[in-house]
Amino acid sequence: MGMELWTYSGLAFLGGLILNLMPCVLPVLSLKIFHLMSLSGESRKKLFLYTGAYAAGVIVSFLVLSGLLLALRAAGQQLGWGFHLQSSGFLVFMILFLSLFALNLLGVFEIGLSLTSIAGPDLKPSHEGKALGSAFLSGVLATVVASPCTAPFMGSAVGFALSQTAATTLVIFFFLGLGLASPFLLAGLFPSVLRVFPRPGAWMLRLKQLLAFPLFATVAWLLWVLGNQTSVDGLVLALFSVLLVALTAYLYGSFLQPFAHRWSSYSASIVAILALSGAIYSGALAAKNQSPASLRPGTVTEVPDYKPGQWLNYDPALVDRFRRSGAAVLVDFTADWCLSCKVNERTVLDTEHIRQLFVKTGIVLFKADWTNEDPVISEELDRLGRNGVPVYALYYPGASEPTLLPELLTISIMEDALQPLVK
């Protein structure tokens, strides 16, 4: 058990390290690079404290999320990694928070160091405590945004962790967080790496403003996920909530500052309170606008006619029927909030070459959509030793267990996997 624990801890560390390069982490990663650029010239002690606070935010967030997941599973919930993004309420919160964050970067409003320092620390002695707190919060943000992604080595490590004791689970998630935070910890330990960045100057204001747009792109992605998770009405309500939050931020930044005229401030305060109340109400309605759960087919009595290349909705009974008939089966466990899943689909699974290969081999394709909570899919992921997506389970004819393909697919990986099925 000791060697197994260290093996999976090492895989978790590597997965966390690679997680820095995954698409869903890039908006926050760009902000962290901006941090490092703005820290050029600071003392080694201050750099270490700042990067250490960020690392602590990442690690503590991983431990809290894993602890919450363990508690919910112990209470009988069939949940896996990324469970918080199956909540439409959490999605609405992230949409509004990241919208405010982006507006703050653009300079629409300022609130001391609370949001601004997440995008550019101020390590003056009088501000040091706030800057370290903001570094910790930026680590929390990085973890929340990174959690939908599954990097290589991370899937097997998380699956192993959640099948062990609570102590073992927390150890593995500690190493996962340490891997995600390690590049910035190294920058704090070895400040010489910061010399590759230009000296801080006025150009950094423009850069900070530009970094708002990757965050707006993340907001757009989360809105799309929310629309798929709820309905078009939910998406529109969330957009309206973002609009009212933006109006509140504008009023605060323009009329609720010390230099503003007193009566202008009073009028703006009333409108801002109304706008913020409307934003909260619209956001709550968007979160409640849940689409009805799709019904799974009942007991399957026979294998239906199947058109090669067609994706079927996942149903365990139907998968078993096709397998018993001697067909090869591929199950794609995916979710709309999983950017790695979407990248694999666009670059591999939905390409013309692979579609033709699916038709040529006659493989039966199933899509297990885990965008919303689904106990049946969660149970099957548990059985496969995985607790997050993407997972690609390929059942060869006659095989009792599936072959699990890598989390990051390439054309050549799919070609090699399907080669034995070519007639």
XYZ file of C-alpha atoms in Angstrom:
423
model
C 0.000 0.000 0.000
C 2.867 2.375 0.794
C 4.467 2.016 -2.639
C 1.066 2.267 -4.322
C 0.318 5.474 -2.424
C 3.591 7.077 -3.483
C 3.089 5.945 -7.082
C -0.333 7.557 -7.323
C 0.876 10.626 -5.411
C 3.590 11.016 -8.043
C 1.024 10.636 -10.823
C -1.180 13.230 -9.093
C 1.756 15.655 -8.900
C 2.518 15.170 -12.615
C -1.179 15.582 -13.450
C -1.347 18.818 -11.466
C 1.805 20.092 -13.156
C 0.399 19.379 -16.624
C -2.913 20.925 -15.551
C -1.210 24.326 -15.924
C -1.235 23.773 -19.694
C -4.864 22.687 -20.010
C -7.264 25.054 -21.844
C -9.554 25.773 -18.884
C -6.607 26.998 -16.781
C -5.192 29.406 -19.363
C -7.242 32.507 -18.324
C -6.034 32.221 -14.721
C -2.548 31.181 -15.840
C -2.232 34.396 -17.866
C -3.061 36.368 -14.727
C -0.426 34.471 -12.751
C 2.202 35.248 -15.388
C 1.187 38.890 -15.051
C 1.754 38.507 -11.307
C 5.277 37.259 -11.849
C 6.051 40.085 -14.254
C 4.830 42.681 -11.753
C 6.926 41.095 -8.987
C 10.188 41.659 -10.837
C 12.651 43.430 -8.534
C 10.968 42.412 -5.261
C 13.019 40.773 -2.500
C 13.356 36.985 -2.322
C 11.383 36.936 0.943
C 8.419 38.825 -0.500
C 8.406 36.688 -3.638
C 8.429 33.508 -1.588
C 5.628 34.753 0.679
C 3.475 35.742 -2.292
C 3.985 32.554 -4.317
C 3.609 30.525 -1.115
C 0.244 32.178 -0.398
C -0.910 31.340 -3.918
C 0.251 27.717 -3.489
C -1.551 27.521 -0.141
C -4.765 28.721 -1.818
C -4.459 26.004 -4.467
C -3.661 23.181 -2.031
C -6.281 24.153 0.563
C -8.920 24.395 -2.192
C -8.098 20.907 -3.460
C -8.300 19.541 0.077
C -11.625 21.294 0.758
C -13.157 20.114 -2.534
C -11.967 16.534 -1.986
C -13.183 16.584 1.624
C -16.602 17.867 0.538
C -16.759 15.208 -2.185
C -15.916 12.481 0.358
C -18.603 13.755 2.738
C -21.261 13.820 0.002
C -20.311 10.339 -1.199
C -20.447 9.051 2.376
C -23.956 10.497 2.596
C -24.986 8.341 -0.380
C -24.505 10.804 -3.258
C -23.112 9.359 -6.497
C -20.722 12.179 -7.352
C -17.290 12.516 -8.927
C -14.581 15.097 -9.527
C -15.997 18.323 -10.988
C -19.276 17.780 -9.118
C -19.585 21.487 -8.245
C -19.913 22.387 -11.941
C -22.971 20.128 -12.137
C -24.690 22.744 -9.963
C -26.375 25.518 -11.960
C -26.250 27.737 -8.852
C -22.469 27.457 -8.688
C -22.217 28.194 -12.423
C -24.254 31.395 -11.991
C -22.022 32.453 -9.087
C -18.867 31.890 -11.178
C -20.367 33.743 -14.156
C -21.107 36.814 -12.015
C -17.826 36.677 -10.099
C -15.669 36.379 -13.224
C -17.676 39.159 -14.911
C -16.934 41.445 -11.959
C -13.302 40.354 -12.047
C -13.013 41.220 -15.759
C -14.725 44.599 -15.285
C -12.295 45.350 -12.471
C -9.338 44.572 -14.750
C -10.748 46.959 -17.347
C -10.882 49.716 -14.719
C -14.674 50.081 -14.653
C -14.467 50.155 -10.854
C -11.878 49.784 -8.111
C -12.250 48.402 -4.591
C -8.885 48.927 -2.985
C -6.862 45.742 -3.327
C -9.654 43.181 -3.113
C -9.905 42.355 -6.816
C -7.204 44.509 -8.365
C -4.389 42.782 -6.508
C -5.488 39.418 -7.865
C -4.311 40.741 -11.209
C -1.321 42.679 -9.921
C 0.018 42.487 -6.359
C 1.088 45.468 -4.323
C 3.687 44.316 -1.802
C 4.195 47.612 -0.014
C 4.441 47.033 3.758
C 1.055 48.650 4.391
C -0.598 46.429 1.791
C 1.353 43.213 2.309
C -1.355 41.400 4.276
C -4.036 42.218 1.704
C -1.746 41.221 -1.162
C -1.045 37.838 0.432
C -4.769 37.338 1.022
C -5.437 38.126 -2.630
C -2.714 35.684 -3.669
C -4.439 33.004 -1.601
C -7.793 33.831 -3.227
C -6.256 33.689 -6.708
C -5.078 30.165 -5.838
C -8.653 29.297 -4.912
C -9.858 30.734 -8.231
C -7.243 28.736 -10.161
C -8.420 25.508 -8.520
C -12.098 26.164 -9.170
C -11.471 26.983 -12.838
C -8.996 24.106 -13.271
C -11.170 21.403 -11.729
C -13.209 20.631 -14.910
C -9.988 19.668 -16.713
C -8.449 16.237 -16.386
C -4.769 16.109 -17.263
C -2.826 12.932 -18.129
C -2.086 10.856 -14.997
C -4.733 12.796 -13.057
C -7.699 10.538 -13.891
C -6.180 7.334 -12.542
C -4.816 9.122 -9.464
C -8.199 10.687 -8.605
C -9.977 7.382 -9.230
C -7.563 5.585 -6.883
C -7.794 8.351 -4.264
C -11.574 8.214 -4.008
C -11.541 4.439 -3.551
C -9.240 4.618 -0.503
C -9.446 5.896 3.057
C -10.035 9.602 3.692
C -6.405 10.097 4.760
C -5.079 8.539 1.543
C -7.500 10.626 -0.526
C -6.326 13.859 1.089
C -2.646 12.941 0.578
C -3.168 12.406 -3.153
C -5.168 15.615 -3.566
C -2.433 17.450 -1.658
C 0.081 16.335 -4.291
C -2.351 17.241 -7.060
C -2.578 20.794 -5.708
C 1.177 20.920 -5.186
C 1.696 19.994 -8.831
C -0.603 22.787 -10.024
C 1.120 25.346 -7.777
C 4.727 24.144 -8.276
C 5.741 26.425 -11.209
C 4.949 29.511 -9.125
C 6.542 28.068 -6.006
C 9.732 27.554 -8.025
C 9.573 31.175 -9.185
C 9.471 32.228 -5.534
C 12.397 29.985 -4.642
C 14.462 31.013 -7.670
C 13.662 34.677 -8.463
C 16.263 34.742 -11.245
C 13.633 33.225 -13.575
C 11.783 36.556 -13.460
C 14.597 38.197 -15.402
C 13.092 36.795 -18.610
C 10.188 39.239 -18.188
C 10.397 42.934 -19.181
C 10.715 45.527 -16.444
C 7.394 46.736 -14.986
C 6.097 49.917 -16.588
C 3.077 51.754 -17.966
C 2.600 48.999 -20.565
C 1.417 46.699 -17.759
C -1.824 48.678 -17.423
C -2.695 47.804 -21.033
C -1.737 44.195 -20.437
C -3.967 44.032 -17.366
C -6.868 45.365 -19.413
C -6.226 42.816 -22.180
C -6.311 40.007 -19.620
C -9.972 40.830 -18.997
C -10.911 39.311 -22.341
C -9.809 35.713 -21.591
C -12.008 36.018 -18.497
C -14.922 37.216 -20.632
C -14.286 34.189 -22.863
C -14.526 31.981 -19.771
C -17.804 33.703 -18.860
C -19.134 32.993 -22.365
C -18.157 29.328 -22.004
C -19.863 29.072 -18.593
C -22.991 30.716 -20.020
C -23.040 28.104 -22.778
C -22.678 25.324 -20.190
C -25.481 26.853 -18.122
C -27.727 27.035 -21.184
C -27.138 23.341 -21.895
C -27.579 22.462 -18.240
C -30.830 24.422 -17.796
C -32.516 25.998 -20.820
C -32.392 28.985 -23.146
C -34.455 30.862 -20.563
C -31.798 30.133 -17.934
C -29.090 31.429 -20.260
C -31.005 34.667 -20.976
C -31.696 35.229 -17.273
C -27.994 34.790 -16.494
C -27.071 37.249 -19.269
C -29.525 39.770 -17.838
C -27.958 39.228 -14.409
C -24.492 39.935 -15.876
C -25.847 43.123 -17.468
C -27.201 44.342 -14.122
C -23.934 43.476 -12.356
C -22.060 45.487 -15.003
C -24.428 48.434 -14.442
C -23.826 48.200 -10.680
C -20.050 48.157 -11.228
C -20.260 51.183 -13.551
C -22.355 53.179 -11.085
C -19.994 52.344 -8.264
C -16.912 53.269 -10.271
C -18.377 56.508 -11.648
C -20.610 57.956 -8.920
C -19.824 56.271 -5.590
C -16.287 57.524 -5.114
C -15.045 60.220 -2.680
C -14.783 62.798 -5.489
C -18.423 62.342 -6.611
C -21.122 64.948 -5.881
C -23.218 64.053 -2.838
C -26.618 64.037 -4.595
C -25.193 62.101 -7.536
C -23.898 59.548 -5.065
C -27.298 59.198 -3.405
C -29.106 58.730 -6.713
C -26.475 56.280 -7.995
C -26.637 54.326 -4.729
C -30.372 53.775 -5.087
C -30.071 52.665 -8.727
C -27.051 50.457 -7.908
C -28.931 48.724 -5.070
C -31.903 48.106 -7.354
C -29.641 46.829 -10.142
C -27.738 44.544 -7.796
C -30.993 43.201 -6.338
C -32.240 42.533 -9.853
C -28.977 40.786 -10.708
C -29.268 38.499 -7.685
C -32.926 37.748 -8.429
C -32.242 37.022 -12.125
C -29.277 34.844 -11.198
C -31.398 32.868 -8.726
C -34.070 32.330 -11.400
C -31.406 31.213 -13.878
C -30.067 28.677 -11.380
C -33.562 27.287 -10.727
C -34.428 27.028 -14.423
C -33.351 23.390 -14.539
C -34.252 21.453 -17.663
C -36.142 18.198 -17.068
C -33.879 15.178 -16.742
C -33.791 12.972 -19.804
C -35.411 9.617 -19.250
C -33.306 6.533 -19.785
C -34.794 3.716 -21.858
C -36.347 0.863 -19.908
C -35.249 -2.733 -20.209
C -33.883 -3.383 -23.695
C -35.292 -6.564 -25.208
C -33.385 -6.600 -28.492
C -30.543 -4.858 -30.288
C -31.961 -1.969 -32.346
C -30.925 -1.174 -35.895
C -27.733 0.878 -35.741
C -26.327 3.205 -38.362
C -22.494 3.105 -38.144
C -21.029 6.411 -37.014
C -24.165 7.416 -35.092
C -23.788 8.457 -31.430
C -26.355 6.919 -29.077
C -27.300 8.215 -25.640
C -25.634 6.130 -22.960
C -27.690 3.306 -21.506
C -25.934 0.431 -19.673
C -28.513 -2.161 -20.728
C -28.164 -1.203 -24.388
C -24.367 -1.284 -24.152
C -24.571 -4.832 -22.770
C -26.938 -5.894 -25.569
C -24.581 -4.677 -28.263
C -21.596 -6.318 -26.563
C -23.424 -9.662 -26.299
C -24.223 -9.450 -29.998
C -20.457 -9.364 -30.675
C -20.167 -5.666 -31.535
C -17.305 -3.412 -30.496
C -18.454 -0.489 -28.355
C -16.913 2.899 -27.524
C -18.374 4.907 -24.629
C -17.404 8.588 -24.445
C -17.912 9.893 -20.885
C -18.067 13.657 -21.346
C -19.577 16.903 -20.011
C -20.185 20.344 -21.454
C -18.112 21.940 -18.665
C -15.127 19.710 -19.507
C -12.963 21.673 -21.953
C -10.583 18.742 -22.419
C -13.590 16.715 -23.603
C -14.561 19.401 -26.102
C -11.005 19.731 -27.425
C -10.848 15.956 -27.956
C -14.173 16.046 -29.782
C -13.200 18.900 -32.115
C -9.679 17.709 -32.880
C -10.219 13.938 -32.976
C -13.656 12.350 -32.504
C -15.584 14.704 -34.808
C -12.990 14.819 -37.588
C -13.943 13.374 -40.963
C -11.092 10.828 -40.886
C -12.121 9.333 -37.533
C -15.819 9.392 -38.461
C -15.005 7.367 -41.569
C -12.951 4.989 -39.438
C -15.927 4.532 -37.088
C -18.094 3.632 -40.088
C -15.450 1.298 -41.529
C -15.009 -0.641 -38.284
C -18.731 -0.752 -37.471
C -18.059 0.200 -33.849
C -21.109 1.231 -31.816
C -20.744 4.689 -30.263
C -22.291 5.852 -26.986
C -22.085 9.321 -25.425
C -22.448 9.427 -21.626
C -23.242 13.089 -20.897
C -22.301 13.977 -17.294
C -23.061 17.717 -17.594
C -25.785 17.297 -14.991
C -25.595 14.940 -12.044
C -26.289 11.381 -13.201
C -25.961 8.553 -10.641
C -25.875 5.869 -13.351
C -22.891 7.463 -15.093
C -21.200 8.172 -11.745
C -21.578 4.521 -10.751
C -20.077 3.327 -14.038
C -17.145 5.734 -13.705
C -16.543 4.345 -10.202
C -16.566 0.815 -11.594
C -13.967 1.839 -14.187
C -11.753 3.343 -11.473
C -12.367 6.913 -12.635
C -14.168 9.801 -10.974
C -13.952 12.517 -13.599
C -14.218 13.095 -17.317
C -13.089 12.629 -20.029
C -13.033 8.829 -20.010
C -13.035 6.739 -23.181
C -13.985 3.079 -22.641
C -13.401 0.851 -25.668
C -14.940 -2.639 -25.497
C -13.386 -5.028 -27.990
C -15.546 -8.000 -29.076
C -15.280 -10.811 -26.545
C -13.426 -8.714 -23.939
C -14.880 -8.761 -20.419
C -13.457 -5.354 -19.477
C -12.888 -2.210 -21.546
C -9.616 -0.685 -22.627
C -9.391 2.872 -21.270
C -7.897 5.295 -23.782
C -5.794 8.309 -22.662
C -7.608 11.429 -21.438
C -5.950 13.463 -24.204
C -6.692 11.919 -27.585
C -4.851 12.236 -30.870
C -5.674 10.949 -34.336
C -2.900 8.346 -34.085
C -4.140 7.084 -30.694
C -7.612 6.496 -32.145
C -6.181 4.869 -35.264
C -4.110 2.462 -33.175
C -7.078 1.660 -30.900
C -9.409 0.958 -33.838
C -6.873 -0.905 -35.996
C -7.779 -4.381 -34.618
C -11.404 -3.751 -35.676
C -10.640 -2.872 -39.314
C -12.250 -5.498 -41.517
